[in-house]
Coordinates of C-alpha atoms in Angstrom, one line a residue:
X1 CA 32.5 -10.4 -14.6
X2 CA 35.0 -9.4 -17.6
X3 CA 36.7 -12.8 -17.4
X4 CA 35.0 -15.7 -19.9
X5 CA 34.4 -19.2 -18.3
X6 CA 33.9 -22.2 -20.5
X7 CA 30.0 -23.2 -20.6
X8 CA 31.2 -26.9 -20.2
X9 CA 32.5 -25.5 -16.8
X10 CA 29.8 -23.6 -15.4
X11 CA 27.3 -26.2 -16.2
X12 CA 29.2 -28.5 -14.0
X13 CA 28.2 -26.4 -11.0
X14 CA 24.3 -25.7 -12.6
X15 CA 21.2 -28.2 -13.0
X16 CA 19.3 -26.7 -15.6
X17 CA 15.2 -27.6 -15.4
X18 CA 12.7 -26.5 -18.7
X19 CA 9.5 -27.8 -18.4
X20 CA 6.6 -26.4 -20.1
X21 CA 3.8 -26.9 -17.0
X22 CA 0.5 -27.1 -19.9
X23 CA 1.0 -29.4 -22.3
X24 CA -2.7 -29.3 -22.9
X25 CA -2.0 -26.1 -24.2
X26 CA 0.7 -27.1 -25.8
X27 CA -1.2 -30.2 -27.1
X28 CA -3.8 -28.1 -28.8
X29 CA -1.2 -26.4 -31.1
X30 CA -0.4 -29.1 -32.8
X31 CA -1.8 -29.1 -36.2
X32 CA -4.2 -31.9 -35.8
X33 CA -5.5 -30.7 -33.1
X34 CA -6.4 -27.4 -34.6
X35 CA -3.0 -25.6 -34.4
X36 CA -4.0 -22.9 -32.3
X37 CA -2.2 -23.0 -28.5
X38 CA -4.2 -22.2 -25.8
X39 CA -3.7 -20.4 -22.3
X40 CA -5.9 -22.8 -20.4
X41 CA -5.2 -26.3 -19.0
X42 CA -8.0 -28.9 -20.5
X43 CA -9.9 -27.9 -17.5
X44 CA -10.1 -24.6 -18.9
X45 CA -7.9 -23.4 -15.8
X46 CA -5.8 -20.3 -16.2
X47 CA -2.4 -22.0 -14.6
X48 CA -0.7 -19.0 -14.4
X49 CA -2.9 -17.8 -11.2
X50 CA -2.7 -20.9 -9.6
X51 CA 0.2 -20.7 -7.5
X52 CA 0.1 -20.0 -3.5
X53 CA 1.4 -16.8 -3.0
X54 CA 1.9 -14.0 -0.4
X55 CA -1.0 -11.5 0.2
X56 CA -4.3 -10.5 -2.0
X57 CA -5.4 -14.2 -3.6
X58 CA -8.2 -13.8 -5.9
X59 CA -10.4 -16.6 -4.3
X60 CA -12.7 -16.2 -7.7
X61 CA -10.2 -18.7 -9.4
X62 CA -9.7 -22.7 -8.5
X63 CA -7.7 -23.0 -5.1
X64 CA -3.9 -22.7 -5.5
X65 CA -2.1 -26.0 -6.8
X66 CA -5.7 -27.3 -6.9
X67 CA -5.2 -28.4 -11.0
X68 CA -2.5 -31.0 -11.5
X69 CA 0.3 -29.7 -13.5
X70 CA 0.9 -26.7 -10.8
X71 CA 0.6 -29.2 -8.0
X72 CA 3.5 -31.7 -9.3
X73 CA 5.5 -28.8 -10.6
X74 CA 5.1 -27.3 -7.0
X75 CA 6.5 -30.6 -5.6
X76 CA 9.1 -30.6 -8.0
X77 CA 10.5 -26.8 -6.8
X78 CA 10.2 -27.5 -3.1
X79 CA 12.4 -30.5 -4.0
X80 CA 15.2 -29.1 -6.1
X81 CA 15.2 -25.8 -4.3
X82 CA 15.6 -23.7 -7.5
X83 CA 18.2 -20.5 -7.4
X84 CA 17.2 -18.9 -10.6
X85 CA 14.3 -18.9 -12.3
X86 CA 12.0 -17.5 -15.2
X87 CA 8.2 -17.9 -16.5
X88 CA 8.6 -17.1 -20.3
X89 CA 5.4 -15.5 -21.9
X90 CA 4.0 -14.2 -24.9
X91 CA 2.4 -10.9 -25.3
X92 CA 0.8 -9.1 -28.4
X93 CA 2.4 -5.3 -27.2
X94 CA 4.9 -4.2 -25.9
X95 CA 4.9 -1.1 -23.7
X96 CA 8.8 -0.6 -23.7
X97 CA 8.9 -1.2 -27.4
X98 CA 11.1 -4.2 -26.5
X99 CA 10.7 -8.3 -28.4
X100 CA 11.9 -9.5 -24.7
X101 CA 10.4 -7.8 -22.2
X102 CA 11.9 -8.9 -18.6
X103 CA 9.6 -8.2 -15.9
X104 CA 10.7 -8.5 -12.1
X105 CA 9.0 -10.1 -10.0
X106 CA 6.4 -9.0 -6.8
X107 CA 8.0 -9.7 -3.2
X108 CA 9.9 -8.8 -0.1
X109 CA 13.2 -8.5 -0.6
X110 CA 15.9 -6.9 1.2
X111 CA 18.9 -5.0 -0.1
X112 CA 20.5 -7.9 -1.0
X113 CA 17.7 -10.1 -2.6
X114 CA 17.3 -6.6 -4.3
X115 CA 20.9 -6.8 -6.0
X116 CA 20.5 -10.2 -6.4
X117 CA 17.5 -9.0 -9.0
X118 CA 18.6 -6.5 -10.0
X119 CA 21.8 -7.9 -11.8
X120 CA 19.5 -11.0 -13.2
X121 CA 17.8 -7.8 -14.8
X122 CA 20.6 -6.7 -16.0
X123 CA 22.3 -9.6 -17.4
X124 CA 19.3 -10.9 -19.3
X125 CA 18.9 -7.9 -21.2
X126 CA 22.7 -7.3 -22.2
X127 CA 22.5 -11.1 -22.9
X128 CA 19.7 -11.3 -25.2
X129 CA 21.2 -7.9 -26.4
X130 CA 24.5 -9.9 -27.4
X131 CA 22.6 -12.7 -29.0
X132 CA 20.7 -10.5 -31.1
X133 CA 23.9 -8.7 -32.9
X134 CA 25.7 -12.0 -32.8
X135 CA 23.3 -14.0 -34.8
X136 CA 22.3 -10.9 -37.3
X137 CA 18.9 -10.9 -35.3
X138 CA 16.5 -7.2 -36.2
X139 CA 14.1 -7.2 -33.4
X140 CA 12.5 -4.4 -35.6
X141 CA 12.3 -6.8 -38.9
X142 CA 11.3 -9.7 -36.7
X143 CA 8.6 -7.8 -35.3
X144 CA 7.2 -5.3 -37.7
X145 CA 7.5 -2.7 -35.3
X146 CA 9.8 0.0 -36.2
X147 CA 12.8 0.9 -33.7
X148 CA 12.2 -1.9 -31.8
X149 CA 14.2 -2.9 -29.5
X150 CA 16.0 -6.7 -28.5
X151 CA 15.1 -6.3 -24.5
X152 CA 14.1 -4.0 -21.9
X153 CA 13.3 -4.7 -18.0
X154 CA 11.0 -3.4 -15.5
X155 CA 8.2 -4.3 -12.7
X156 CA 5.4 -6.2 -14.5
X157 CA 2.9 -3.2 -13.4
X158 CA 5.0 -1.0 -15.6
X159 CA 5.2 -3.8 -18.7
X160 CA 1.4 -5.0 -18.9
X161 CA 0.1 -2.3 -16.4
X162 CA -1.3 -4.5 -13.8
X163 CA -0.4 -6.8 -11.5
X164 CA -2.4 -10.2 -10.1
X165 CA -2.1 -12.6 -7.8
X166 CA -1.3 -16.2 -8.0
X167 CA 1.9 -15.9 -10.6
X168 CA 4.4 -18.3 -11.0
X169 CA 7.4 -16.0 -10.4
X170 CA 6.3 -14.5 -7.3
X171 CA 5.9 -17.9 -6.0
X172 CA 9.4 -18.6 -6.7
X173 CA 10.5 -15.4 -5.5
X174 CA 9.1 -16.7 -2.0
X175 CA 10.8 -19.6 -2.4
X176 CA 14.1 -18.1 -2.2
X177 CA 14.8 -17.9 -5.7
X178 CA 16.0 -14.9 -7.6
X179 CA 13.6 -14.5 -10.8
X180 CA 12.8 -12.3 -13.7
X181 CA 9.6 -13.3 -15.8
X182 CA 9.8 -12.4 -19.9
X183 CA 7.2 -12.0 -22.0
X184 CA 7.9 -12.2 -25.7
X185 CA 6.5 -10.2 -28.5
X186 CA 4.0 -12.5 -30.1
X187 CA 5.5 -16.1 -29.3
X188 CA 2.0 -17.4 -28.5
X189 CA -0.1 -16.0 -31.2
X190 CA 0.3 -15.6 -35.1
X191 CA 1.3 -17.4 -37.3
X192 CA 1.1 -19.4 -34.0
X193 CA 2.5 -23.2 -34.7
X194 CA 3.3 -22.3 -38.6
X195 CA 7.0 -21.5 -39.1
X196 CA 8.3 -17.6 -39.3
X197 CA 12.2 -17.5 -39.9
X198 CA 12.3 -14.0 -38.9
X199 CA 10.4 -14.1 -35.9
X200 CA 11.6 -17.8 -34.5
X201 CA 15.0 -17.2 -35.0
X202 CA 14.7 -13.7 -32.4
X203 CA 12.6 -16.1 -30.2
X204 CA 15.6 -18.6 -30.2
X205 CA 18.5 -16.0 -29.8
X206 CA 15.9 -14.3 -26.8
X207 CA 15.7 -17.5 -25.3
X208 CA 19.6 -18.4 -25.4
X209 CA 20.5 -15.0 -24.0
X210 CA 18.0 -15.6 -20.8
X211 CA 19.1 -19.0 -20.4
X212 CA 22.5 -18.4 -20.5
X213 CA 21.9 -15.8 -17.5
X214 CA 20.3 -18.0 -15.6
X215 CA 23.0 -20.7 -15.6
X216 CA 25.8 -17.9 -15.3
X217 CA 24.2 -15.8 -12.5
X218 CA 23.1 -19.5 -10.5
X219 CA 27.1 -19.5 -9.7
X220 CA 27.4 -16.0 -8.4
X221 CA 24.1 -14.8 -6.6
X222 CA 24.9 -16.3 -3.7
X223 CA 27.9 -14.2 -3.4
X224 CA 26.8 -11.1 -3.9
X225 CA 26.6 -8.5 -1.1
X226 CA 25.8 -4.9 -0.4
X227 CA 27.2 -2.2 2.2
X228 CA 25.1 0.8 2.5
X229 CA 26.3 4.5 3.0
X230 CA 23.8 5.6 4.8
X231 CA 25.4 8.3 6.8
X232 CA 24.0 8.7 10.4
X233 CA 19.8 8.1 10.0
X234 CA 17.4 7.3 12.0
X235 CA 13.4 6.1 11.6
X236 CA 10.3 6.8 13.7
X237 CA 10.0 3.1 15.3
X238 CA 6.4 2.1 15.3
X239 CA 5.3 -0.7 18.2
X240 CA 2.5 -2.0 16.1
X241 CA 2.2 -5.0 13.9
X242 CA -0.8 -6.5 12.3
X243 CA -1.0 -10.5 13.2
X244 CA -3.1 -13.5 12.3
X245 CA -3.3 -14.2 16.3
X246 CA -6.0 -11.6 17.1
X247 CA -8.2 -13.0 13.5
X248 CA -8.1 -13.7 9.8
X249 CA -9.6 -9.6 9.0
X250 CA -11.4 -8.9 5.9
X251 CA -14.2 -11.8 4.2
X252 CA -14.2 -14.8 6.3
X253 CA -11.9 -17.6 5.0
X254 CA -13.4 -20.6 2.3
X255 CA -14.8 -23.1 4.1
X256 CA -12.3 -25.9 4.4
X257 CA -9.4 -23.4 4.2
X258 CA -6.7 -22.8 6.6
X259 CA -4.9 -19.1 5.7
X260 CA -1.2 -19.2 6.7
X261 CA -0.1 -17.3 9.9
X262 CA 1.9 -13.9 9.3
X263 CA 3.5 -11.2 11.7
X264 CA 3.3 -8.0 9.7
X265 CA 5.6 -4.5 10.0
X266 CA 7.1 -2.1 7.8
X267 CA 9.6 -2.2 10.7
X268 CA 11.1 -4.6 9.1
X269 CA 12.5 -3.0 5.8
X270 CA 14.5 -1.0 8.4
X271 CA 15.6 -3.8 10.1
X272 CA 17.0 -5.5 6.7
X273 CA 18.3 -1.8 5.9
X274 CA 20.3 -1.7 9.0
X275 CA 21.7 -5.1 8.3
X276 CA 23.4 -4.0 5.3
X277 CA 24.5 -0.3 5.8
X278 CA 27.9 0.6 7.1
X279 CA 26.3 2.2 10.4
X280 CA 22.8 0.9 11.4
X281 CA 19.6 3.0 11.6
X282 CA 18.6 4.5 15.1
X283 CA 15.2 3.0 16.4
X284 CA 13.6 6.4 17.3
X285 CA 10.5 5.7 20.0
X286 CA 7.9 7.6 20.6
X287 CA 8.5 8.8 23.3
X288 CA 12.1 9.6 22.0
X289 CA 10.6 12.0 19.5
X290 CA 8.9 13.3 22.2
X291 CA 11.8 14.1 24.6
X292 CA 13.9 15.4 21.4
X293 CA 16.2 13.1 21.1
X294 CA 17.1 13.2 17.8
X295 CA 21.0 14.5 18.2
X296 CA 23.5 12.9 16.4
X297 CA 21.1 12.2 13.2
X298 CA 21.6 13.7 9.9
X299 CA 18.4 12.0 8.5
X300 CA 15.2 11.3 10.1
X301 CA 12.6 8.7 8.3
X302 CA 8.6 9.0 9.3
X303 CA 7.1 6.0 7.4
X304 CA 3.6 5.8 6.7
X305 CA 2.0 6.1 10.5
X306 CA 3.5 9.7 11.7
X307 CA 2.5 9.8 14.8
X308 CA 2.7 6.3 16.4
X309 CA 2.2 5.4 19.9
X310 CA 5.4 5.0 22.7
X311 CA 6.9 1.2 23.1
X312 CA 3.9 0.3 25.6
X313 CA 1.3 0.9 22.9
X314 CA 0.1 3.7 24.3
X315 CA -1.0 6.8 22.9
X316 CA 1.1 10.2 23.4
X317 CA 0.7 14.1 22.1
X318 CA 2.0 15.3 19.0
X319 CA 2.9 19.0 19.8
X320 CA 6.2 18.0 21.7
X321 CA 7.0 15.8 18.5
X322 CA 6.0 17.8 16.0
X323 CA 8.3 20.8 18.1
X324 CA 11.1 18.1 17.8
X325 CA 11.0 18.1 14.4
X326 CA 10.8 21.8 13.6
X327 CA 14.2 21.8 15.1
X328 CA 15.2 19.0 13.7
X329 CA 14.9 20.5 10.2
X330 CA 15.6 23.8 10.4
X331 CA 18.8 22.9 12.4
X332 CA 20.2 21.3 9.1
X333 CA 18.0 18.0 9.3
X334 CA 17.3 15.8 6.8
X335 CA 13.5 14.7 6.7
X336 CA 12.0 12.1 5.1
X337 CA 8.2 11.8 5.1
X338 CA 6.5 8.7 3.5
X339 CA 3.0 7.5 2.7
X340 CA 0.6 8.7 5.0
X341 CA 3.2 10.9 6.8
X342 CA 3.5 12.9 4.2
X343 CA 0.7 14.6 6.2
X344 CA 3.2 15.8 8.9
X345 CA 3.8 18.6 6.3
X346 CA 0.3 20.8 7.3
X347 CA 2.0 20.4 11.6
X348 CA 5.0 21.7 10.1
X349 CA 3.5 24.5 8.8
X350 CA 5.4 24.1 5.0
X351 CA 1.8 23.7 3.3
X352 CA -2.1 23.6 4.3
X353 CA -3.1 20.8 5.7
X354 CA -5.8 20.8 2.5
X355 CA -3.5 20.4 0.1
X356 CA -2.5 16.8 1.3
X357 CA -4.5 14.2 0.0
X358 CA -4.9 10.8 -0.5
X359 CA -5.6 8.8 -3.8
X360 CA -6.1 5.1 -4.4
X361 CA -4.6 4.1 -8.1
X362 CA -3.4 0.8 -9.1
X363 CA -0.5 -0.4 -7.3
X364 CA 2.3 1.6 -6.1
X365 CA 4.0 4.3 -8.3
X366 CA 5.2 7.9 -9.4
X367 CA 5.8 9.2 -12.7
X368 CA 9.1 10.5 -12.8
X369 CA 9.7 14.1 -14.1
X370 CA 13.3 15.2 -12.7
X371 CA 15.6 12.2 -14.0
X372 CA 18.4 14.8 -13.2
X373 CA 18.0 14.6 -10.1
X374 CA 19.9 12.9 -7.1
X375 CA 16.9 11.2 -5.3
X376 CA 16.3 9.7 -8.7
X377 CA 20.0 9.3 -10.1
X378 CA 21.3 5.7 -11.2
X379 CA 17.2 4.6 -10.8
X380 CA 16.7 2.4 -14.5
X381 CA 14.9 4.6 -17.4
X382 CA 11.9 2.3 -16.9
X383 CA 11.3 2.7 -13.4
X384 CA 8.1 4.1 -11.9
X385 CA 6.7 1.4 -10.0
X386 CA 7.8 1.8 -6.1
X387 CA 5.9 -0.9 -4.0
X388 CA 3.7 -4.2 -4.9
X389 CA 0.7 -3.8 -3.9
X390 CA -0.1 -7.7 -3.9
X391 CA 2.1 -9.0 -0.9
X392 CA 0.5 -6.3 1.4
X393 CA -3.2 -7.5 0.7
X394 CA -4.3 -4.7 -1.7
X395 CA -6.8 -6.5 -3.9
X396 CA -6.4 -5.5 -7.8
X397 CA -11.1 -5.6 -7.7
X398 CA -10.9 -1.9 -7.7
X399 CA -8.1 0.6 -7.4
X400 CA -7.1 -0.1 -4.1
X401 CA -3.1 1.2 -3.4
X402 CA -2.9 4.2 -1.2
X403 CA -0.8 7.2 -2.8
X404 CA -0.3 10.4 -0.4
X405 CA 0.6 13.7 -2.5
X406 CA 0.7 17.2 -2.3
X407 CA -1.0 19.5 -4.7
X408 CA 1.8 21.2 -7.2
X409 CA 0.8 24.6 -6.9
X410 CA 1.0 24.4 -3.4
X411 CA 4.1 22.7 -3.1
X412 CA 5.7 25.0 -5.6
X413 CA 4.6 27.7 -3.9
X414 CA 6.0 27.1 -0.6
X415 CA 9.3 26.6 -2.5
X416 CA 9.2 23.0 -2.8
X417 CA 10.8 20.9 -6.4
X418 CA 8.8 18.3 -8.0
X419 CA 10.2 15.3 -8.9
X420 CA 7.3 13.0 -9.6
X421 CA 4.0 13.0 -9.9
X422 CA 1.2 10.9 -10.1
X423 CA -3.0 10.3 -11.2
X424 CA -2.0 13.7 -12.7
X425 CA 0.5 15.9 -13.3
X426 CA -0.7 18.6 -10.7
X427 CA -0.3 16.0 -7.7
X428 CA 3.4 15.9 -6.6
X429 CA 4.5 12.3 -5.3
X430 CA 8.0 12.9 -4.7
X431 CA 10.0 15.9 -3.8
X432 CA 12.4 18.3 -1.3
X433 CA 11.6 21.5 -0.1
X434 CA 14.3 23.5 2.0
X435 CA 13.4 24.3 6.3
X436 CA 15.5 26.5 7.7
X437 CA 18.6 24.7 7.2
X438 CA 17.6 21.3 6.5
X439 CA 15.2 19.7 3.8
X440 CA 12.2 17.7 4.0
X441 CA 11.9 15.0 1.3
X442 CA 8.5 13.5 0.6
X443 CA 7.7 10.0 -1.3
X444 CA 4.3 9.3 -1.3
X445 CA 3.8 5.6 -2.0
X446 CA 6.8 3.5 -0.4
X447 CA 6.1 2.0 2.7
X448 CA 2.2 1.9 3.6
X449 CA 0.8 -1.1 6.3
X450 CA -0.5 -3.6 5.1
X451 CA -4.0 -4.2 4.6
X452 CA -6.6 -7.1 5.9
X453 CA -9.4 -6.2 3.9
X454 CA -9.0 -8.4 1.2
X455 CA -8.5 -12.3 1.3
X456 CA -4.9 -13.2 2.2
X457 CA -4.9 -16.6 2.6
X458 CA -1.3 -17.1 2.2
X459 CA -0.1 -14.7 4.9
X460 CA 0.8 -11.0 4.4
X461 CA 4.3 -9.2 3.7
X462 CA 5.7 -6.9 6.1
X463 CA 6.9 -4.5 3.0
X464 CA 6.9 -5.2 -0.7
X465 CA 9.5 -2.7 -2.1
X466 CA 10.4 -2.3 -5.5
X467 CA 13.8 -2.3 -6.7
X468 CA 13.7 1.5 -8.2
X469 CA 11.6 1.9 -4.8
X470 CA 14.6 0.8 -2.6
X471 CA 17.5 3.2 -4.7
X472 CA 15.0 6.3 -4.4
X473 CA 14.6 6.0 -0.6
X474 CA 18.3 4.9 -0.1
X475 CA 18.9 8.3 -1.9
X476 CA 16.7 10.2 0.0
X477 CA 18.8 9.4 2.8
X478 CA 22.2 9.7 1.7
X479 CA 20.8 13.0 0.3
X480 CA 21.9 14.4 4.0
X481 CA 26.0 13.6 2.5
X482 CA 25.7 13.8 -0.9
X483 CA 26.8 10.2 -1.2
X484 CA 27.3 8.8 -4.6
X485 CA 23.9 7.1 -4.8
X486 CA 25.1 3.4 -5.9
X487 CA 25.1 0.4 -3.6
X488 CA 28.6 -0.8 -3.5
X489 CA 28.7 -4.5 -4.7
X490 CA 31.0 -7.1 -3.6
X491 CA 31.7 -10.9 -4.6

């Protein structure tokens, strides 16, 4: 990484594709055409939402690849088999007071698709950073905008505050590629296709920076790999998956479509966790739970479903489990209640059952209070986001994401610490509360099923974790060692 390599060099080993996929738009800037660009195709299609991509698909809009830039630019991908992409924007705000704004893309990735990202993240902004003091380039002067700053990266949801279906980087992310999607501060709008020194000359030293990542992180990503101190954990295994065999679910299909097949289980992210951490996770059974047979484990993980049925699929009691656990904890275990388990807290007698609730808010997230502390140390400044919603099949029509939190007083009562919050400041989302001689952690919004209520016609993910989602629960575990909580990176 400190060593410099020739650009001649690298770009022996990189193909480098630009292509701007609407040149109506592109057509329409051009003075005698009226000099204003335009977002829409000639068809008046929004090309940007037109992309076939895991999860909720707004059927509202023209079918995916249905208009013919998208289709040929489609062909073109599956072709070349991209390793590195972005979808360059323009916006008229910035919400992290930043002229680039890098925003990751939604998808399932696993720990190492998740380093993969989050270096690109990384890169790009230290890049465009570079480019900017190399070139004498004041985001603040270009702008207007006071203390701005050259570039800043997060989740879209925490950039423009919402996420959609259909985008072009999260159908590249399901391609395979590694991708970060920037918007810049107003390089689609005034003084449009007239000239601006100031404010072309920090588009052009933006643009060189994220290019320059891209061809540089192209040779590399494939290198990169992750080991996982994970310390001796287990997770409550849960037998059942939701399938396209036994129906679509939800609205029926559009006539004439065929929706994709897809096996869905949050079992999965513990699958791809095990994979990469230096002792794998224990598959706890019900039935397991049930005969307490949880020795060995320093951390225990409930996700979502807390009481789910043995590995015939049938359903068993809770009081033996929920016995298991009270010694689990209060022997010196480490708990870790997500999403709808968060729950198990009333059985456990550390609140009222009353004070658990559910909320539905728009997509996955916590508002961060206690950056000091472990569960949240070496998470990025701009992190709240913790799972797309998108990829699971929560429609963005109305505030649809399921959030499970505890009421503050309650919590603090009972001794608990609040670390995040969120719909308001008196709802905790994430937090530890001592048991005996153990802890029980809680993060609300991580890990819930996925939902067939919504049209999904390209298939449903089994888990759509963020990258700030995936360090807080890896921290949550090694919370049980005290493990320095930083993946260990290797080339």
């Amino acid at each position: 990484d400190s060593v410099a390599v020739p650009i001649s060099k690298v770009m022996k080993k990189v193909h480098l594709y630009v292509a701007d996929i609407n040149p109506d738009g592109w057509a329409a800037g051009d003075v005698q055409n009226g000099g204003v660009f335009t977002r829409p195709n000639g068809n008046g299609s929004d090309l940007n939402r037109q992309f076939p991509t895991t999860g909720w698909f707004d059927i509202g809009r023209p079918a995916a690849l249905s208009e013919p830039e998208p289709a040929a630019w489609d062909r073109l991908a599956r072709r070349i088999k991209p390793v590195i992409t972005t979808d360059i924007h323009g916006e008229l705000t910035s919400a992290q007071n930043a002229f680039a704004d890098m925003m990751y893309p939604a998808g399932q990735w696993n720990p190492v698709e998740q380093m993969q990202h989050a270096r690109l993240a990384q890169h790009m902004k230290s890049n465009v950073e570079r480019y900017f003091e190399e070139e004498g380039v004041s985001a603040g002067t270009a702008s207007g905008v006071a203390g701005m700053k050259p570039a800043q990266y997060a989740t879209g949801f925490d950039v423009v505050g919402y996420d959609d279906s259909g985008f072009m980087g999260d159908y590249f992310t399901q391609l395979g590629a590694v991708d970060m999607d920037v918007e810049h501060f107003l390089s689609h709008m005034a003084p449009n296709s007239e000239w601006a020194a100031p404010l072309e000359e920090a588009h052009i030293a933006a643009v060189r920076g994220e290019i320059e990542a891209l061809i540089v992180e192209a040779t590399v990503t494939h290198d990169i790999d992750v080991s996982l101190k994970l310390g001796r954990a287990g997770y409550a295994y849960d037998p059942k998956i939701i399938t396209s065999a036994d129906g679509y679910g939800g609205p029926k299909p559009p006539q004439g479509i065929d929706p994709r097949s897809y096996r869905s289980t949050r079992m999965d992210y513990f699958r791809d966790l095990s994979q990469k951490a230096t002792r794998p996770l224990r598959k706890v059974r019900a039935e397991d739970l049930a005969h307490d047979r949880l020795g060995g484990l320093e951390t225990f993980v409930i996700a979502d479903n807390p009481w789910p049925r043995n590995s015939r699929g049938k359903k068993i009691g809770t009081a033996r489990r929920v016995r298991a656990l009270k010694r689990f904890v209060k022997n010196g275990g480490n708990l870790i209640l997500t999403d709808r388990a968060v729950r198990v807290l009333g059985k456990l007698g550390v609140v009222g059952g009353k004070s658990i609730h559910k909320q539905l808010l728009g997509a996955g997230h916590i508002d961060i209070e206690g950056w000091d502390d472990y569960y949240v140390k070496k998470v990025h400044e701009t992190a709240s986001q913790t799972y797309y919603e998108v990829p699971l099949g929560f429609s963005l029509s109305a505030d649809s994401s399921p959030h499970w939190t505890v009421d503050r007083a309650a919590w603090e009562d009972a001794g608990g610490k609040t670390i995040a919050t969120v719909g308001d400041t008196e709802q905790v989302a994430l937090g530890r509360i001592e048991v005996g001689k153990g802890t029980v952690g809680i993060l609300g919004a991580i890990l819930p099923t996925a939902s067939e209520r919504s049209d999904h016609l390209y298939g449903l993910a089994s888990y759509a974790v963020t990258v700030a989602g995936g360090q807080i629960l890896s921290n949550m575990i090694r919370w049980a060692r005290g493990i320095e909580p930083v993946p260990v990176t290797t080339r």
